XYZ file of N, CA, C and O in Angstrom:
460
model
N -190.725 -90.886 -53.276
C -190.250 -90.785 -51.915
C -189.034 -91.697 -51.740
O -189.110 -92.896 -51.989
N -187.912 -91.120 -51.305
C -186.670 -91.847 -51.104
C -186.480 -92.119 -49.619
O -186.617 -91.219 -48.787
N -186.156 -93.358 -49.292
C -185.864 -93.735 -47.918
C -184.657 -94.652 -47.861
O -184.511 -95.563 -48.679
N -183.781 -94.404 -46.892
C -182.706 -95.309 -46.525
C -182.923 -95.675 -45.066
O -182.945 -94.793 -44.208
N -183.093 -96.958 -44.778
C -183.417 -97.411 -43.433
C -182.334 -98.358 -42.948
O -182.164 -99.453 -43.494
N -181.597 -97.937 -41.908
C -180.539 -98.749 -41.325
C -181.094 -99.668 -40.241
O -182.058 -99.324 -39.559
N -180.445 -100.814 -40.067
C -180.788 -101.732 -38.994
C -179.553 -102.553 -38.634
O -178.574 -102.569 -39.372
N -179.600 -103.239 -37.498
C -178.533 -104.138 -37.092
C -177.621 -103.621 -36.003
O -176.740 -104.355 -35.545
N -177.799 -102.377 -35.579
C -176.976 -101.839 -34.511
C -177.331 -102.445 -33.166
O -178.322 -103.163 -33.025
N -176.500 -102.146 -32.163
C -176.744 -102.659 -30.832
C -175.525 -102.546 -29.954
O -174.562 -101.850 -30.282
N -175.567 -103.244 -28.820
C -174.490 -103.251 -27.832
C -173.715 -104.561 -27.930
O -174.310 -105.646 -27.862
N -172.395 -104.458 -28.097
C -171.533 -105.635 -28.154
C -170.289 -105.395 -27.318
O -169.899 -104.250 -27.059
N -169.642 -106.490 -26.888
C -168.388 -106.397 -26.158
C -167.209 -106.268 -27.124
O -167.315 -106.661 -28.290
N -166.096 -105.689 -26.666
C -164.911 -105.626 -27.528
C -164.550 -107.002 -28.084
O -164.592 -108.002 -27.366
N -164.199 -107.031 -29.375
C -163.900 -108.278 -30.058
C -165.090 -108.919 -30.729
O -164.921 -109.872 -31.502
N -166.289 -108.414 -30.473
C -167.494 -108.962 -31.059
C -167.734 -108.486 -32.474
O -166.952 -107.716 -33.038
N -168.858 -108.934 -33.063
C -169.193 -108.632 -34.446
C -170.639 -108.176 -34.571
O -171.503 -108.568 -33.785
N -170.904 -107.348 -35.575
C -172.239 -106.928 -35.954
C -172.301 -106.810 -37.466
O -171.292 -106.529 -38.104
N -173.500 -106.993 -38.041
C -173.730 -106.715 -39.446
C -174.837 -105.682 -39.567
O -175.971 -105.919 -39.141
N -174.509 -104.530 -40.153
C -175.479 -103.484 -40.405
C -176.083 -103.650 -41.792
O -175.401 -104.064 -42.730
N -177.372 -103.306 -41.925
C -178.064 -103.346 -43.199
C -178.659 -101.977 -43.504
O -179.073 -101.261 -42.594
N -178.716 -101.625 -44.781
C -179.345 -100.386 -45.241
C -180.235 -100.727 -46.417
O -179.738 -101.083 -47.491
N -181.544 -100.640 -46.215
C -182.520 -100.930 -47.254
C -182.965 -99.632 -47.912
O -183.449 -98.725 -47.238
N -182.803 -99.546 -49.229
C -183.137 -98.344 -49.986
C -184.454 -98.526 -50.736
O -184.727 -99.597 -51.280
N -185.260 -97.476 -50.770
C -186.478 -97.449 -51.572
C -186.587 -96.097 -52.259
O -186.083 -95.091 -51.759
N -187.234 -96.066 -53.419
C -187.394 -94.827 -54.169
C -186.257 -94.523 -55.127
O -186.339 -93.544 -55.880
N -185.192 -95.319 -55.110
C -184.087 -95.189 -56.050
C -183.654 -96.573 -56.510
O -183.870 -97.563 -55.802
N -183.034 -96.638 -57.665
C -182.361 -97.837 -58.124
C -180.892 -97.655 -57.778
O -180.167 -96.948 -58.475
N -180.454 -98.275 -56.686
C -179.123 -97.950 -56.182
C -177.995 -98.556 -57.006
O -176.822 -98.338 -56.675
N -178.302 -99.255 -58.077
C -177.256 -99.689 -59.002
C -176.536 -98.500 -59.628
O -175.398 -98.646 -60.086
N -177.167 -97.325 -59.672
C -176.589 -96.131 -60.271
C -175.935 -95.211 -59.240
O -175.472 -94.125 -59.595
N -175.876 -95.627 -57.979
C -175.376 -94.797 -56.894
C -174.137 -95.396 -56.250
O -173.983 -96.615 -56.164
N -173.253 -94.510 -55.787
C -172.225 -94.895 -54.840
C -172.869 -94.990 -53.459
O -173.517 -94.050 -53.007
N -172.703 -96.133 -52.807
C -173.258 -96.353 -51.480
C -172.132 -96.319 -50.455
O -171.021 -96.789 -50.713
N -172.418 -95.775 -49.281
C -171.375 -95.616 -48.275
C -171.947 -95.687 -46.875
O -173.138 -95.443 -46.650
N -171.070 -96.027 -45.929
C -171.362 -95.942 -44.509
C -170.476 -94.865 -43.889
O -169.266 -94.832 -44.136
N -171.087 -93.987 -43.104
C -170.401 -92.987 -42.306
C -170.695 -93.252 -40.835
O -171.634 -93.961 -40.498
N -169.897 -92.649 -39.947
C -170.185 -92.742 -38.523
C -169.846 -91.430 -37.830
O -168.978 -90.678 -38.280
N -170.541 -91.176 -36.730
C -170.342 -89.960 -35.965
C -170.423 -90.281 -34.478
O -171.453 -90.739 -33.990
N -169.322 -90.039 -33.770
C -169.258 -90.212 -32.332
C -169.549 -88.878 -31.651
O -169.388 -87.814 -32.260
N -169.968 -88.889 -30.372
C -170.247 -87.635 -29.666
C -169.060 -86.681 -29.703
O -167.926 -87.072 -29.417
N -169.311 -85.423 -30.081
C -168.271 -84.419 -30.141
C -167.360 -84.506 -31.344
O -166.401 -83.728 -31.436
N -167.633 -85.424 -32.270
C -166.795 -85.611 -33.445
C -167.587 -85.328 -34.722
O -168.812 -85.332 -34.726
N -166.873 -85.086 -35.824
C -167.522 -84.892 -37.109
C -167.916 -86.242 -37.706
O -167.434 -87.294 -37.274
N -168.789 -86.187 -38.696
C -169.208 -87.398 -39.390
C -168.140 -87.801 -40.403
O -167.802 -87.024 -41.299
N -167.600 -89.012 -40.273
C -166.489 -89.476 -41.097
C -166.891 -90.682 -41.934
O -167.696 -91.516 -41.515
N -166.281 -90.792 -43.116
C -166.486 -91.939 -43.995
C -165.857 -93.181 -43.384
O -164.707 -93.156 -42.949
N -166.606 -94.280 -43.377
C -166.117 -95.573 -42.915
C -165.767 -96.473 -44.092
O -164.682 -97.059 -44.148
N -166.689 -96.608 -45.045
C -166.494 -97.479 -46.202
C -167.435 -97.056 -47.311
O -168.517 -96.522 -47.052
N -167.026 -97.292 -48.569
C -167.903 -97.035 -49.699
C -167.769 -98.135 -50.736
O -166.760 -98.837 -50.795
N -168.822 -98.269 -51.545
C -168.804 -99.193 -52.670
C -169.426 -98.477 -53.858
O -170.548 -97.964 -53.787
N -168.694 -98.397 -54.972
C -169.144 -97.690 -56.150
C -170.097 -98.516 -56.993
O -170.319 -99.706 -56.747
N -170.668 -97.860 -58.011
C -171.588 -98.557 -58.907
C -170.894 -99.680 -59.670
O -171.552 -100.636 -60.096
N -169.573 -99.579 -59.833
C -168.790 -100.616 -60.495
C -168.362 -101.731 -59.555
O -167.799 -102.726 -60.004
N -168.600 -101.562 -58.252
C -168.223 -102.560 -57.270
C -166.925 -102.298 -56.542
O -166.573 -103.055 -55.631
N -166.186 -101.250 -56.914
C -164.950 -100.939 -56.213
C -165.264 -100.493 -54.787
O -166.321 -99.916 -54.525
N -164.337 -100.750 -53.866
C -164.535 -100.415 -52.460
C -163.370 -99.605 -51.920
O -162.238 -99.705 -52.408
N -163.649 -98.795 -50.903
C -162.631 -98.064 -50.160
C -163.000 -98.087 -48.683
O -164.179 -98.084 -48.334
N -161.974 -98.072 -47.815
C -162.177 -98.134 -46.374
C -161.314 -97.103 -45.667
O -160.206 -96.794 -46.108
N -161.821 -96.591 -44.549
C -161.000 -95.779 -43.673
C -159.875 -96.644 -43.100
O -160.057 -97.836 -42.850
N -158.703 -96.032 -42.885
C -157.564 -96.787 -42.357
C -157.888 -97.472 -41.031
O -157.393 -98.572 -40.757
N -158.722 -96.847 -40.216
C -159.017 -97.362 -38.889
C -159.829 -98.658 -38.903
O -159.882 -99.356 -37.890
N -160.461 -98.997 -40.044
C -161.303 -100.194 -40.100
C -160.812 -101.226 -41.102
O -161.406 -102.310 -41.206
N -159.734 -100.943 -41.831
C -159.214 -101.890 -42.813
C -158.860 -103.218 -42.154
O -158.233 -103.258 -41.103
N -159.284 -104.303 -42.792
C -159.038 -105.632 -42.263
C -160.071 -106.110 -41.271
O -160.068 -107.290 -40.901
N -160.958 -105.222 -40.811
C -161.986 -105.587 -39.835
C -163.405 -105.456 -40.391
O -164.273 -106.236 -40.025
N -163.645 -104.461 -41.269
C -164.978 -104.198 -41.813
C -165.021 -104.558 -43.294
O -164.021 -104.409 -44.017
N -166.198 -104.992 -43.769
C -166.404 -105.308 -45.175
C -167.742 -104.741 -45.630
O -168.777 -105.013 -45.012
N -167.735 -103.953 -46.720
C -168.966 -103.429 -47.294
C -169.345 -104.269 -48.510
O -168.484 -104.689 -49.276
N -170.639 -104.523 -48.682
C -171.125 -105.289 -49.814
C -172.533 -104.826 -50.155
O -173.153 -104.083 -49.388
N -173.036 -105.256 -51.314
C -174.394 -104.877 -51.688
C -175.080 -105.990 -52.461
O -174.429 -106.815 -53.103
N -176.411 -105.988 -52.390
C -177.256 -106.937 -53.092
C -178.223 -106.114 -53.928
O -179.183 -105.545 -53.401
N -177.985 -106.035 -55.246
C -178.802 -105.194 -56.121
C -180.251 -105.665 -56.187
O -181.169 -104.847 -56.282
N -180.477 -106.976 -56.143
C -181.833 -107.509 -56.209
C -182.668 -107.063 -55.017
O -183.883 -106.878 -55.131
N -182.033 -106.893 -53.854
C -182.727 -106.468 -52.643
C -182.598 -104.973 -52.375
O -183.174 -104.476 -51.403
N -181.840 -104.248 -53.223
C -181.598 -102.817 -53.030
C -181.084 -102.541 -51.613
O -181.524 -101.610 -50.932
N -180.120 -103.353 -51.186
C -179.627 -103.306 -49.820
C -178.102 -103.331 -49.802
O -177.476 -104.071 -50.570
N -177.510 -102.524 -48.922
C -176.074 -102.514 -48.705
C -175.804 -102.953 -47.272
O -176.598 -102.666 -46.367
N -174.691 -103.658 -47.058
C -174.348 -104.219 -45.763
C -172.982 -103.722 -45.305
O -172.124 -103.373 -46.113
N -172.780 -103.721 -44.001
C -171.471 -103.484 -43.411
C -171.229 -104.552 -42.356
O -171.857 -104.530 -41.293
N -170.340 -105.498 -42.668
C -169.945 -106.528 -41.715
C -168.803 -105.980 -40.874
O -167.774 -105.583 -41.417
N -168.972 -105.950 -39.558
C -167.994 -105.384 -38.639
C -167.503 -106.484 -37.703
O -168.294 -107.043 -36.937
N -166.205 -106.780 -37.770
C -165.589 -107.803 -36.936
C -164.538 -107.181 -36.020
O -164.026 -106.097 -36.296
N -164.205 -107.891 -34.947
C -163.193 -107.435 -33.988
C -163.448 -105.993 -33.564
O -162.559 -105.140 -33.624
N -164.650 -105.727 -33.116
C -165.040 -104.368 -32.759
C -164.270 -103.858 -31.551
O -163.949 -104.614 -30.633
N -163.981 -102.554 -31.570
C -163.235 -101.877 -30.524
C -164.087 -100.766 -29.922
O -164.991 -100.253 -30.577
N -163.807 -100.349 -28.668
C -164.583 -99.263 -28.066
C -164.599 -97.997 -28.922
O -165.617 -97.291 -28.942
N -163.516 -97.699 -29.635
C -163.471 -96.507 -30.472
C -164.364 -96.596 -31.709
O -164.519 -95.609 -32.430
N -164.958 -97.768 -31.978
C -165.938 -97.902 -33.048
C -167.325 -97.416 -32.627
O -168.231 -97.344 -33.465
N -167.513 -97.112 -31.348
C -168.805 -96.646 -30.852
C -169.206 -95.351 -31.550
O -168.458 -94.372 -31.545
N -170.396 -95.339 -32.164
C -170.873 -94.185 -32.916
C -172.265 -94.483 -33.451
O -172.742 -95.616 -33.385
N -172.909 -93.454 -33.992
C -174.089 -93.643 -34.812
C -173.617 -93.850 -36.247
O -172.842 -93.040 -36.770
N -174.071 -94.922 -36.867
C -173.668 -95.265 -38.226
C -174.777 -94.881 -39.195
O -175.939 -95.242 -38.992
N -174.413 -94.161 -40.263
C -175.360 -93.636 -41.241
C -175.101 -94.217 -42.623
O -173.954 -94.278 -43.074
N -176.171 -94.592 -43.309
C -176.107 -95.036 -44.691
C -176.246 -93.830 -45.622
O -177.032 -92.913 -45.353
N -175.491 -93.829 -46.719
C -175.505 -92.725 -47.677
C -175.567 -93.254 -49.102
O -174.894 -94.223 -49.435
N -176.388 -92.609 -49.941
C -176.452 -92.888 -51.372
C -176.155 -91.606 -52.123
O -176.745 -90.560 -51.826
N -175.238 -91.674 -53.091
C -174.792 -90.465 -53.782
C -174.670 -90.703 -55.276
O -174.115 -91.712 -55.710
N -175.203 -89.749 -56.064
C -175.044 -89.745 -57.514
C -175.094 -88.305 -58.005
O -176.144 -87.663 -57.933
N -173.963 -87.786 -58.439
C -173.848 -86.414 -58.926
C -174.398 -85.450 -57.875
O -173.826 -85.321 -56.799
N -175.511 -84.757 -58.166
C -176.052 -83.757 -57.258
C -177.107 -84.314 -56.308
O -177.668 -83.554 -55.509
N -177.382 -85.610 -56.359
C -178.385 -86.226 -55.497
C -177.704 -87.010 -54.389
O -176.923 -87.928 -54.664
N -177.987 -86.648 -53.142
C -177.431 -87.318 -51.976
C -178.542 -87.587 -50.978
O -179.340 -86.697 -50.678
N -178.571 -88.806 -50.444
C -179.598 -89.204 -49.489
C -178.949 -89.835 -48.271
O -177.915 -90.508 -48.372
N -179.576 -89.619 -47.103
C -179.072 -90.132 -45.829
C -180.151 -90.895 -45.083
O -181.327 -90.516 -45.093
N -179.752 -91.966 -44.400
C -180.620 -92.615 -43.449
C -180.596 -91.884 -42.114
O -179.848 -90.922 -41.920
N -181.427 -92.337 -41.176
C -181.512 -91.690 -39.872
C -180.487 -92.218 -38.872
O -180.329 -91.638 -37.804
N -179.800 -93.290 -39.200
C -178.716 -93.791 -38.381
C -179.120 -94.933 -37.464
O -180.286 -95.083 -37.102
N -178.125 -95.742 -37.092
C -178.307 -96.816 -36.129
C -177.133 -96.798 -35.148
O -175.980 -96.642 -35.546
N -177.433 -96.932 -33.855
C -176.418 -96.819 -32.808
C -175.638 -98.117 -32.665
O -176.218 -99.201 -32.552
N -174.307 -97.998 -32.655
C -173.410 -99.114 -32.348
C -172.613 -98.736 -31.108
O -171.941 -97.702 -31.093
N -172.696 -99.558 -30.066
C -171.969 -99.319 -28.829
C -171.103 -100.531 -28.519
O -171.605 -101.652 -28.438
N -169.795 -100.305 -28.357
C -168.838 -101.364 -28.039
C -168.302 -101.079 -26.646
O -167.573 -100.099 -26.438
N -168.657 -101.920 -25.688
C -168.311 -101.660 -24.295
C -168.256 -102.953 -23.511
O -169.021 -103.888 -23.761
N -167.336 -103.012 -22.546
C -167.248 -104.133 -21.628
C -167.993 -103.852 -20.328
O -168.079 -104.692 -19.453
């Protein structure tokens, strides 16, 4: 049984920070590319950040310099540190694990940035 469980979402004011966590079970995520996606109302689900099995990272242009993705193999957990949050960052954030033909998704955690 594979599970990805996100946590750490919530309501913050513009300029604030949050750290999201994704705990994986049922897989050894050292062999997977891990990623965070987000989906706002009326919009498609877009890639925010990814970290490969080798440790390389990529970020969407809209979050470069503000968000950082990292992982802890011993805890089978991936993180997304979000700083200087903006109202346009409001969305449901989803954790993703991918390896060849195997793809898994978490159920998402809500992030709301509002004054």
